[in-house]
Structure formats: structure tokens, C-alpha cells
Short mmCIF file of C-alpha atoms and ligand atoms in Angstrom, two decimals:
data_model
loop_
_atom_site.label_atom_id
_atom_site.label_comp_id
_atom_site.label_asym_id
_atom_site.label_seq_id
_atom_site.Cartn_x
_atom_site.Cartn_y
_atom_site.Cartn_z
CA MET A 1 -21.66 -19.85 1.83
CA ASN A 2 -18.12 -20.64 0.74
CA ALA A 3 -15.61 -18.21 -0.68
CA GLN A 4 -16.31 -19.11 -4.30
CA HIS A 5 -19.86 -17.77 -4.07
CA PHE A 6 -18.56 -14.30 -3.13
CA LEU A 7 -15.72 -14.39 -5.65
CA ASP A 8 -18.31 -15.15 -8.35
CA LEU A 9 -20.57 -12.28 -7.26
CA ASP A 10 -17.69 -9.78 -7.25
CA ASP A 11 -16.61 -11.05 -10.63
CA ARG A 12 -20.10 -10.91 -12.14
CA TYR A 13 -21.37 -7.63 -10.64
CA GLY A 14 -18.35 -5.60 -9.59
CA ALA A 15 -16.19 -3.49 -11.89
CA HIS A 16 -12.87 -5.24 -12.49
CA ASN A 17 -10.62 -2.39 -11.39
CA TYR A 18 -8.71 -4.52 -8.86
CA HIS A 19 -7.13 -7.97 -8.86
CA PRO A 20 -7.43 -9.06 -5.23
CA LEU A 21 -6.14 -12.29 -3.74
CA PRO A 22 -8.94 -14.87 -3.53
CA VAL A 23 -9.45 -14.37 0.22
CA VAL A 24 -12.97 -13.34 1.29
CA VAL A 25 -12.80 -11.55 4.61
CA ALA A 26 -15.72 -11.81 7.01
CA GLU A 27 -14.32 -10.47 10.28
CA ALA A 28 -11.22 -8.86 11.73
CA THR A 29 -9.79 -7.79 15.08
CA GLY A 30 -6.41 -6.23 15.73
CA THR A 31 -3.89 -7.97 13.48
CA ARG A 32 -6.14 -10.94 12.63
CA VAL A 33 -8.49 -11.36 9.71
CA THR A 34 -10.95 -14.26 9.40
CA ASP A 35 -12.38 -15.37 6.07
CA VAL A 36 -15.86 -16.71 5.28
CA ASP A 37 -14.64 -20.27 5.73
CA GLY A 38 -13.35 -19.52 9.23
CA ARG A 39 -9.67 -19.45 8.31
CA THR A 40 -7.60 -16.87 10.19
CA TYR A 41 -4.75 -14.80 8.73
CA LEU A 42 -2.23 -12.30 10.01
CA ASP A 43 -2.71 -8.96 8.28
CA PHE A 44 0.68 -7.81 6.95
CA LEU A 45 -0.71 -5.04 4.77
CA ALA A 46 -2.91 -3.07 7.18
CA GLY A 47 -4.99 -1.52 4.42
CA TYR A 48 -1.92 0.21 2.96
CA SER A 49 -1.48 1.94 6.37
CA ALA A 50 -5.17 2.76 6.83
CA LEU A 51 -5.14 0.15 9.61
CA ASN A 52 -2.07 1.39 11.48
CA PHE A 53 -3.98 0.85 14.76
CA GLY A 54 -5.20 -2.57 13.69
CA HIS A 55 -8.74 -3.64 12.91
CA ARG A 56 -11.42 -2.22 15.17
CA HIS A 57 -9.16 -0.69 17.78
CA PRO A 58 -11.29 -0.52 20.94
CA ASP A 59 -10.72 3.22 21.53
CA LEU A 60 -11.65 4.02 17.95
CA LEU A 61 -14.71 1.78 17.98
CA ALA A 62 -15.82 3.39 21.24
CA ALA A 63 -15.47 6.88 19.78
CA ALA A 64 -17.38 5.88 16.65
CA THR A 65 -20.12 4.11 18.61
CA GLU A 66 -20.56 7.06 20.94
CA GLN A 67 -20.84 9.42 18.00
CA LEU A 68 -23.27 7.10 16.16
CA GLY A 69 -25.59 7.61 19.12
CA ARG A 70 -25.43 11.40 18.84
CA VAL A 71 -25.17 12.86 15.32
CA THR A 72 -23.37 11.58 12.23
CA LEU A 73 -23.89 14.19 9.52
CA THR A 74 -24.83 17.84 9.40
CA SER A 75 -23.36 18.88 6.04
CA ARG A 76 -21.20 21.97 6.25
CA ALA A 77 -24.29 24.17 6.21
CA PHE A 78 -24.18 24.08 10.02
CA HIS A 79 -21.50 23.82 12.67
CA HIS A 80 -21.23 20.79 14.93
CA ASP A 81 -19.40 20.14 18.16
CA GLN A 82 -16.75 17.75 16.78
CA SER A 83 -15.30 19.87 13.98
CA GLY A 84 -13.58 22.66 15.92
CA PRO A 85 -12.05 20.28 18.47
CA PHE A 86 -10.87 17.91 15.71
CA CYS A 87 -9.24 20.72 13.73
CA ARG A 88 -7.58 22.15 16.83
CA GLU A 89 -6.29 18.78 18.03
CA LEU A 90 -4.99 17.72 14.62
CA ALA A 91 -3.33 21.12 14.07
CA GLU A 92 -1.66 20.88 17.48
CA LEU A 93 -0.53 17.31 16.85
CA THR A 94 1.02 18.20 13.50
CA GLY A 95 2.39 21.59 14.58
CA THR A 96 0.31 23.43 12.00
CA ASP A 97 -2.24 26.26 12.20
CA ARG A 98 -5.23 25.00 10.28
CA VAL A 99 -7.00 21.91 9.00
CA LEU A 100 -9.07 21.40 5.86
CA PRO A 101 -10.96 18.14 6.44
CA MET A 102 -11.89 15.98 3.46
CA ASN A 103 -12.71 12.28 2.95
CA SER A 104 -10.46 10.28 0.62
CA GLY A 105 -6.75 10.74 0.15
CA ALA A 106 -7.17 11.74 -3.47
CA GLU A 107 -9.53 14.48 -2.35
CA ALA A 108 -6.95 15.77 0.10
CA VAL A 109 -4.34 15.91 -2.68
CA GLU A 110 -6.83 17.63 -5.01
CA SER A 111 -7.53 20.11 -2.25
CA ALA A 112 -3.83 20.79 -1.68
CA ILE A 113 -3.38 21.37 -5.42
CA LYS A 114 -6.28 23.82 -5.49
CA VAL A 115 -5.06 25.64 -2.38
CA ALA A 116 -1.53 25.90 -3.81
CA ARG A 117 -2.87 27.33 -7.09
CA LEU A 118 -5.06 29.79 -5.19
CA TRP A 119 -2.14 30.82 -2.99
CA ALA A 120 0.10 31.26 -6.03
CA HIS A 121 -2.44 33.56 -7.63
CA ARG A 122 -3.52 35.58 -4.59
CA VAL A 123 -0.29 35.76 -2.62
CA LYS A 124 2.55 35.15 -5.05
CA GLY A 125 0.89 37.00 -7.94
CA VAL A 126 1.08 34.23 -10.54
CA PRO A 127 -1.32 35.08 -13.39
CA ALA A 128 -4.65 33.21 -13.39
CA ASP A 129 -4.40 29.78 -15.03
CA GLY A 130 -0.62 30.02 -14.95
CA ALA A 131 0.39 28.14 -11.81
CA GLU A 132 2.74 25.20 -12.14
CA ILE A 133 3.35 22.34 -9.73
CA VAL A 134 6.53 20.26 -9.75
CA VAL A 135 6.01 16.57 -8.97
CA ALA A 136 8.12 13.40 -8.96
CA ASP A 137 7.96 10.40 -11.26
CA ALA A 138 6.68 7.05 -9.98
CA ASN A 139 4.41 9.07 -7.70
CA PHE A 140 1.14 7.88 -6.28
CA HIS A 141 -1.25 10.60 -5.16
CA GLY A 142 -4.62 9.03 -5.98
CA ARG A 143 -6.88 8.31 -8.91
CA THR A 144 -8.77 11.45 -9.92
CA THR A 145 -8.43 12.82 -13.43
CA THR A 146 -6.17 15.68 -12.34
CA ILE A 147 -3.96 13.43 -10.23
CA VAL A 148 -3.50 10.79 -12.94
CA SER A 149 -2.57 13.67 -15.25
CA PHE A 150 0.86 13.66 -13.63
CA ALA A 151 1.14 9.93 -12.91
CA THR A 152 3.93 8.19 -14.78
CA ASP A 153 2.49 4.69 -14.37
CA PRO A 154 1.12 3.94 -17.86
CA THR A 155 -1.71 1.76 -16.51
CA ALA A 156 -2.92 4.46 -14.14
CA ARG A 157 -2.91 7.09 -16.92
CA ALA A 158 -3.90 4.85 -19.82
CA ALA A 159 -6.74 6.33 -21.85
CA PHE A 160 -7.98 8.74 -19.19
CA GLY A 161 -6.99 11.94 -20.94
CA PRO A 162 -7.39 14.74 -21.81
CA PHE A 163 -5.26 15.60 -18.83
CA THR A 164 -5.01 18.60 -16.52
CA PRO A 165 -2.07 20.82 -17.48
CA GLY A 166 0.27 22.63 -15.09
CA PHE A 167 2.45 19.81 -13.76
CA THR A 168 6.15 19.22 -14.35
CA VAL A 169 7.44 15.71 -13.66
CA THR A 170 10.99 15.31 -12.31
CA ARG A 171 12.93 12.23 -11.28
CA TYR A 172 12.20 11.22 -7.67
CA GLY A 173 15.20 11.91 -5.49
CA ASP A 174 16.74 14.38 -7.94
CA ALA A 175 16.77 17.82 -6.30
CA ASP A 176 18.75 19.32 -9.22
CA ALA A 177 15.88 18.39 -11.52
CA VAL A 178 13.46 20.21 -9.23
CA ALA A 179 15.75 23.25 -9.21
CA ALA A 180 15.73 23.23 -13.00
CA ALA A 181 11.93 22.83 -13.15
CA ILE A 182 11.08 25.77 -10.87
CA THR A 183 9.97 28.92 -12.70
CA ASP A 184 8.35 32.25 -11.72
CA ARG A 185 5.03 30.49 -11.98
CA THR A 186 5.77 27.56 -9.72
CA ALA A 187 3.23 27.32 -6.93
CA ALA A 188 4.42 24.16 -5.23
CA VAL A 189 6.60 21.09 -5.17
CA LEU A 190 4.47 18.04 -4.35
CA VAL A 191 6.21 14.84 -3.23
CA GLU A 192 5.81 11.76 -1.07
CA PRO A 193 8.59 11.80 1.56
CA ILE A 194 8.77 8.04 0.98
CA GLN A 195 7.06 6.59 -2.09
CA GLY A 196 4.70 3.87 -0.89
CA GLU A 197 3.09 2.50 -4.03
CA ALA A 198 6.38 2.73 -5.90
CA GLY A 199 7.72 0.11 -3.48
CA VAL A 200 8.58 1.98 -0.27
CA ARG A 201 11.27 4.00 -2.02
CA LEU A 202 13.31 6.37 0.15
CA PRO A 203 14.91 9.41 -1.49
CA PRO A 204 18.57 10.31 -0.83
CA PRO A 205 18.92 11.87 2.65
CA ASP A 206 19.56 15.36 1.28
CA TYR A 207 16.56 15.35 -1.09
CA LEU A 208 13.84 16.74 1.18
CA PRO A 209 16.17 19.26 2.88
CA ARG A 210 17.26 20.49 -0.56
CA LEU A 211 13.64 20.75 -1.73
CA ARG A 212 12.88 22.78 1.41
CA GLY A 213 15.79 25.08 0.61
CA LEU A 214 14.71 25.49 -3.03
CA CYS A 215 11.13 26.24 -1.99
CA ASP A 216 12.30 28.88 0.50
CA GLU A 217 14.62 30.43 -2.03
CA HIS A 218 11.97 30.70 -4.76
CA GLY A 219 8.82 31.36 -2.73
CA VAL A 220 7.32 27.98 -3.55
CA LEU A 221 5.21 25.76 -1.29
CA LEU A 222 6.48 22.35 -0.26
CA ILE A 223 3.60 19.88 -0.13
CA ALA A 224 4.32 16.53 1.52
CA ASP A 225 1.86 13.76 0.71
CA GLU A 226 1.97 11.78 3.97
CA ILE A 227 -1.23 9.85 3.32
CA GLN A 228 0.61 6.52 3.50
CA SER A 229 3.88 7.49 5.22
CA GLY A 230 2.37 9.63 7.98
CA LEU A 231 0.67 8.96 11.31
CA ALA A 232 3.33 6.74 12.90
CA ARG A 233 3.98 4.29 10.04
CA THR A 234 7.68 5.15 9.78
CA GLY A 235 8.36 5.57 13.50
CA GLU A 236 7.66 9.29 13.58
CA LEU A 237 4.36 11.11 13.34
CA LEU A 238 5.37 12.37 9.89
CA ALA A 239 8.01 10.80 7.67
CA CYS A 240 9.44 14.27 6.90
CA GLU A 241 10.65 14.42 10.51
CA HIS A 242 13.34 11.83 9.77
CA ASP A 243 14.93 14.38 7.45
CA GLY A 244 14.31 17.35 9.74
CA VAL A 245 12.02 18.99 7.20
CA ARG A 246 8.76 20.87 7.67
CA ALA A 247 6.39 21.13 4.72
CA ASP A 248 4.00 24.05 4.12
CA LEU A 249 1.11 21.68 3.52
CA TYR A 250 0.70 18.04 4.45
CA THR A 251 -1.91 15.73 3.04
CA LEU A 252 -3.07 13.12 5.53
CA GLY A 253 -5.50 10.25 5.06
CA LYS A 254 -5.63 6.49 5.42
CA ALA A 255 -4.89 5.97 9.17
CA LEU A 256 -6.62 9.29 9.98
CA GLY A 257 -9.91 7.41 9.68
CA GLY A 258 -8.71 4.72 12.07
CA GLY A 259 -9.61 1.98 9.59
CA ILE A 260 -13.27 2.78 10.23
CA LEU A 261 -14.21 5.37 7.64
CA PRO A 262 -12.49 7.59 5.10
CA VAL A 263 -11.06 10.70 6.76
CA SER A 264 -8.46 12.89 5.11
CA ALA A 265 -7.17 16.39 5.62
CA VAL A 266 -4.84 19.06 4.37
CA VAL A 267 -3.01 20.68 7.26
CA GLY A 268 -0.79 23.73 7.04
CA SER A 269 -0.05 27.30 7.87
CA ASP A 270 -2.44 30.20 8.21
CA GLU A 271 -0.66 31.96 5.38
CA VAL A 272 -1.50 29.17 2.94
CA LEU A 273 -4.73 27.49 4.11
CA GLY A 274 -6.05 30.90 5.09
CA VAL A 275 -6.42 31.87 1.41
CA LEU A 276 -9.62 29.83 1.00
CA ARG A 277 -12.82 31.84 1.12
CA PRO A 278 -16.37 30.56 1.60
CA GLY A 279 -17.72 28.73 -1.43
CA GLU A 280 -14.36 28.17 -3.09
CA HIS A 281 -13.95 24.56 -2.01
CA GLY A 282 -15.85 21.95 -0.06
CA SER A 283 -17.29 18.50 0.34
CA THR A 284 -20.65 17.37 1.74
CA PHE A 285 -19.11 14.70 3.93
CA GLY A 286 -15.80 16.46 4.65
CA GLY A 287 -15.35 16.93 8.38
CA ASN A 288 -18.65 15.26 9.28
CA PRO A 289 -19.32 14.57 12.99
CA LEU A 290 -18.58 10.85 12.78
CA ALA A 291 -15.34 11.43 10.87
CA CYS A 292 -14.24 14.12 13.32
CA ALA A 293 -15.05 11.97 16.35
CA VAL A 294 -13.00 9.08 14.97
CA GLY A 295 -10.26 11.48 13.87
CA ARG A 296 -10.09 12.91 17.39
CA ALA A 297 -9.67 9.41 18.80
CA VAL A 298 -6.88 8.78 16.27
CA VAL A 299 -5.16 11.97 17.39
CA ARG A 300 -5.43 10.82 21.02
CA LEU A 301 -3.69 7.54 20.14
CA LEU A 302 -0.96 9.33 18.24
CA ARG A 303 -0.38 11.89 21.00
CA THR A 304 0.88 9.13 23.30
CA GLY A 305 3.79 8.39 20.97
CA GLU A 306 3.25 4.70 21.66
CA PHE A 307 2.60 3.77 18.03
CA GLN A 308 5.58 5.74 16.75
CA GLN A 309 7.75 3.87 19.26
CA ARG A 310 6.25 0.50 18.35
CA SER A 311 6.99 1.20 14.72
CA ARG A 312 10.61 2.05 15.49
CA GLU A 313 11.20 -1.01 17.70
CA LEU A 314 9.27 -3.57 15.69
CA GLY A 315 10.61 -2.03 12.50
CA ALA A 316 14.20 -2.59 13.65
CA ARG A 317 13.31 -6.21 14.40
CA MET A 318 11.63 -6.66 11.02
CA HIS A 319 14.46 -5.06 9.03
CA ALA A 320 17.07 -7.20 10.80
CA ARG A 321 15.16 -10.30 9.68
CA LEU A 322 14.54 -9.04 6.16
CA ALA A 323 18.24 -8.30 5.68
CA GLU A 324 18.87 -12.06 5.93
CA LEU A 325 16.50 -13.03 3.13
CA THR A 326 18.29 -14.71 0.27
CA GLY A 327 15.36 -14.41 -2.13
CA ALA A 328 15.34 -10.60 -1.96
CA ALA A 329 17.22 -8.43 -4.43
CA GLU A 330 16.83 -5.34 -2.24
CA VAL A 331 15.04 -4.37 0.97
CA ARG A 332 14.11 -0.78 1.78
CA GLY A 333 11.99 0.93 4.35
CA ARG A 334 11.64 2.79 7.58
CA GLY A 335 9.97 1.70 10.78
CA LEU A 336 7.45 -1.07 10.40
CA TRP A 337 7.26 -0.54 6.65
CA ALA A 338 9.29 -2.37 4.03
CA GLY A 339 9.55 -2.83 0.31
CA VAL A 340 11.20 -6.13 -0.62
CA ASP A 341 12.31 -6.37 -4.25
CA LEU A 342 12.07 -9.99 -5.30
CA ALA A 343 14.98 -11.72 -6.98
CA PRO A 344 14.21 -11.99 -10.73
CA SER A 345 14.90 -15.74 -10.73
CA GLY A 346 12.31 -16.47 -8.03
CA PRO A 347 8.51 -16.44 -7.87
CA THR A 348 6.54 -13.34 -8.96
CA GLY A 349 5.02 -10.94 -6.45
CA ARG A 350 1.61 -12.43 -7.01
CA GLN A 351 2.92 -15.97 -6.44
CA VAL A 352 4.68 -14.90 -3.27
CA CYS A 353 1.47 -13.33 -1.93
CA GLU A 354 -0.53 -16.46 -2.81
CA ARG A 355 1.99 -18.66 -1.01
CA LEU A 356 1.97 -16.33 2.00
CA ALA A 357 -1.83 -16.50 2.10
CA GLU A 358 -1.61 -20.31 2.11
CA ARG A 359 0.61 -19.91 5.19
CA GLY A 360 -1.87 -17.55 6.83
CA VAL A 361 -0.22 -14.20 6.07
CA LEU A 362 -1.91 -11.52 3.98
CA CYS A 363 0.04 -8.97 2.00
CA LYS A 364 0.11 -7.58 -1.51
CA GLU A 365 2.75 -7.00 -4.11
CA THR A 366 3.28 -3.57 -5.62
CA GLN A 367 4.84 -2.91 -9.03
CA GLN A 368 4.65 -6.70 -9.71
CA THR A 369 8.05 -7.47 -8.25
CA THR A 370 8.02 -5.75 -4.86
CA LEU A 371 6.49 -7.09 -1.69
CA ARG A 372 5.17 -4.35 0.58
CA LEU A 373 5.12 -5.24 4.25
CA ALA A 374 3.14 -2.91 6.50
CA PRO A 375 1.71 -4.81 9.46
CA PRO A 376 -0.60 -2.99 11.87
CA LEU A 377 1.47 -1.16 14.49
CA VAL A 378 -0.35 -3.11 17.23
CA ILE A 379 1.30 -6.34 16.10
CA THR A 380 3.12 -8.28 18.84
CA GLU A 381 6.69 -9.55 18.54
CA PRO A 382 5.62 -13.22 18.30
CA GLU A 383 3.09 -12.33 15.57
CA LEU A 384 5.68 -10.34 13.68
CA ASP A 385 8.15 -13.20 13.95
CA ALA A 386 5.53 -15.70 12.77
CA GLY A 387 4.73 -13.57 9.75
CA LEU A 388 8.40 -13.10 8.93
CA ASP A 389 8.98 -16.84 9.29
CA ALA A 390 6.38 -17.32 6.56
CA VAL A 391 8.09 -14.68 4.40
CA ALA A 392 11.44 -16.45 4.89
CA GLU A 393 9.87 -19.82 4.03
CA VAL A 394 8.44 -18.47 0.79
CA LEU A 395 11.39 -16.30 -0.22
CA GLY A 396 14.30 -18.26 1.17
C1 LIG B 1 -3.41 5.97 -0.85
C2 LIG B 1 -2.72 7.23 -1.23
C3 LIG B 1 -3.42 8.30 -1.80
C4 LIG B 1 -4.86 8.22 -2.20
O1 LIG B 1 -5.72 7.95 -1.14
P1 LIG B 1 -7.20 7.39 -1.46
O2 LIG B 1 -7.87 7.42 -0.11
O3 LIG B 1 -7.05 6.02 -2.03
O4 LIG B 1 -7.82 8.34 -2.43
C5 LIG B 1 -2.71 9.47 -2.05
N1 LIG B 1 -1.42 9.58 -1.75
C6 LIG B 1 -0.71 8.57 -1.21
C7 LIG B 1 0.73 8.76 -0.90
C8 LIG B 1 -1.34 7.35 -0.95
O5 LIG B 1 -0.63 6.34 -0.46
#
């Protein structure tokens, strides 16, 4: 079967909610992806950071396989022997008290929103239905109806209303705007410490510290969405660490499932996550035995610090190379994560990605004109150099 057969099937029977490159993947290991025609590519996207440890990392596969031979699902009607250890190990890794396990990233964000509203009502005394959450523009927190209610990307919002009220949008990076948006009813400020989908946009260095200060001053929760930025992608466990900031709640996802299955979580303090009572929130698959076993193996990898260090070292190498590109209008990023704004006179993001694929490198544009580079953190120096050679060839 050649690629066209599978492209036709997707086109005919799948909903058209994505516009993927015409590469049909059949197998993958580490940093390498092989298509149905036997062609091999270097993965420079890593599933938007879901594959921080590469494809099918042996430790993660071993943990999953072991758990597949024991028990995979109990529902939350019963306890199982992976949940408590997973929650403890993830809480210890992140320096938090408690873990609320979920599945997708959007679900983790939804959960954090619900917890913040509950906390505002029960602890802060905000009247029922009155809680407000301050967010940033150009955000990406997922695709549910509530989350797209405060998206500013017109395509993501489109005709999906009516929308969930209770969100105030401020300009990303503008702490004064957040200060002006906070009221007696504000439950939380929800931001990405680095905006991934928006093109790996870093805020000014004083932004997160100032948000922390504002939240402390006004009794407001700081929620950091680290679903893409967290778990070693930027060279630290959490991107907030670069700015010396602790959030009250973190949403984690993507790499938490080790590239094997969807695993997400909200982690935070007793004071906040402790407000949930039985029956108020849940998910059939959230914190299932297989997810917890893989999540525990992910925590073990992260505890070594090896991936954080790889991201720092390889990231420095990558950014040094990217700084020399003549076809880039701007390069941003941290660790092994970069957003490359393409020069307006050159090829479009889509064209660049097509040309990279022809040269055996897979990545994907974001916001049409930005190339997002996020190779798996297991990539070797020669592989990184080879991929960046291809980028330089295409971009100049
Ligand atoms: C990917 C992402 C999400 C949504 O995660 P899904 O698993 O796709 O629902 C939320 N927030 C951020 C910052 C993300 O990058």
C-alpha cells in the first residue's frame, strides 16, 4: 500500500479538522519516523512536546508492557496500586502537595478552571457564578467549548458559541493589564509561561514574577499551563523555574504520557486542590493503572535531570545555529524549543515544512509564518546538526 491510499482514506472518512503534511507514518523509534513507503525522517516536532523522550523510549515501553500484563483499567470506583504511588511521585517531583490525574491537556485545563472557581467560592467567598479568570491573548489551552470561549484565534473560536462567561482577556506579557483586570471576584490568572502554539513566545522577564506578586497581593491563584512548556522541554522541569516563580496550580500533559497514551494532571497545593469533594469532578479514564504506570516511568526519567540538561546543552547548540539563519525574521525560544518567524519575502511556513520533509526532516508551522522546532530531547548532536543543516538549506 502506498501513501496515497491512506491519504485518500483519511480524506474520505476522517473529519477535516487538521491539514497534515502528506507523510504517512508507519513506525517510529527514538528520533526517527518511517513512512509506509519505507522512507525515514528525523522528527523535529516531537508531537508538540508529547514525545520529549522520543518515540517508544525503552523504559516507558517496559513500564507500559509490564502494566498491560497486570491491570489497565479499574475506573475510579475502586483503588489500584499505581494511583497513590503516581500521585506521590509526581507531587514530589513538582514540589506540590496533590495531583488530580486526567487524560488530555484540555481536560487538565478544564479541571484547573473548575478547581479555581470552586476555591474562589468556598475559600475566597466569591458569590456563586461570580468567579472571574484573567487570561492572556494568543493563548492556547485546548479545544473544549469553555476553553475556546477565551481563545483569541478567530479560527479556533469561529462559530462555536455561545461561549462560557467569566474570562477576561489581557495582552500576553502585559502585567499592568492583568493588574487592571483583577477584581474582588477574580479566582485566578491563567497563563502559559511560554506560549507554544503562538510561536514559542516568551514574555518579558518580569511578567511572571509580577503576576505572582499581583496574585499574592489580591488573593488570586496563579495557574501555569505547562502542558507544552513543562517536563524538561525548556531545560528545566517547569518553564516557570527560569523566572523563579511558583504557581498555585500547574497543568501538565503531553510528555506526561511518554508519547504512549494521553496522561494529564493538575498539580498544586493542599489548600487549593483540597477543595474538591467526592462527586464534584472526575473522569472514567483519569488516573487509570496504565496511565499511572507510564506516568511513574516518566517521573523516573525526569528525576534524573538528564533530559533537562540535554535540553539546555542541545538547545544552546540549536539556538547558536538558528541565530545565523538569514531567512528568519526572528528566532525565539528556550532550551531545545524554538519559534522561527519566517522572513515575509521567503517561502510560507507550509512550503518550508514541505521542503524539510523532502529533505527528511519533519516539523510543522504554527500561525502560518512561524516554524516551531521541538526535537525529542533524546536527539544526538549529529542528528540535531543534520536537521539544522536542512533548515539552513531551506531557509538560507
Ligand atoms: C496542547 C496544549 C493543550 C491541550 O492539550 P490536548 O491534550 O491537546 O487537549 C493545552 N495547553 C497547552 C499549553 C498546550 O500546548
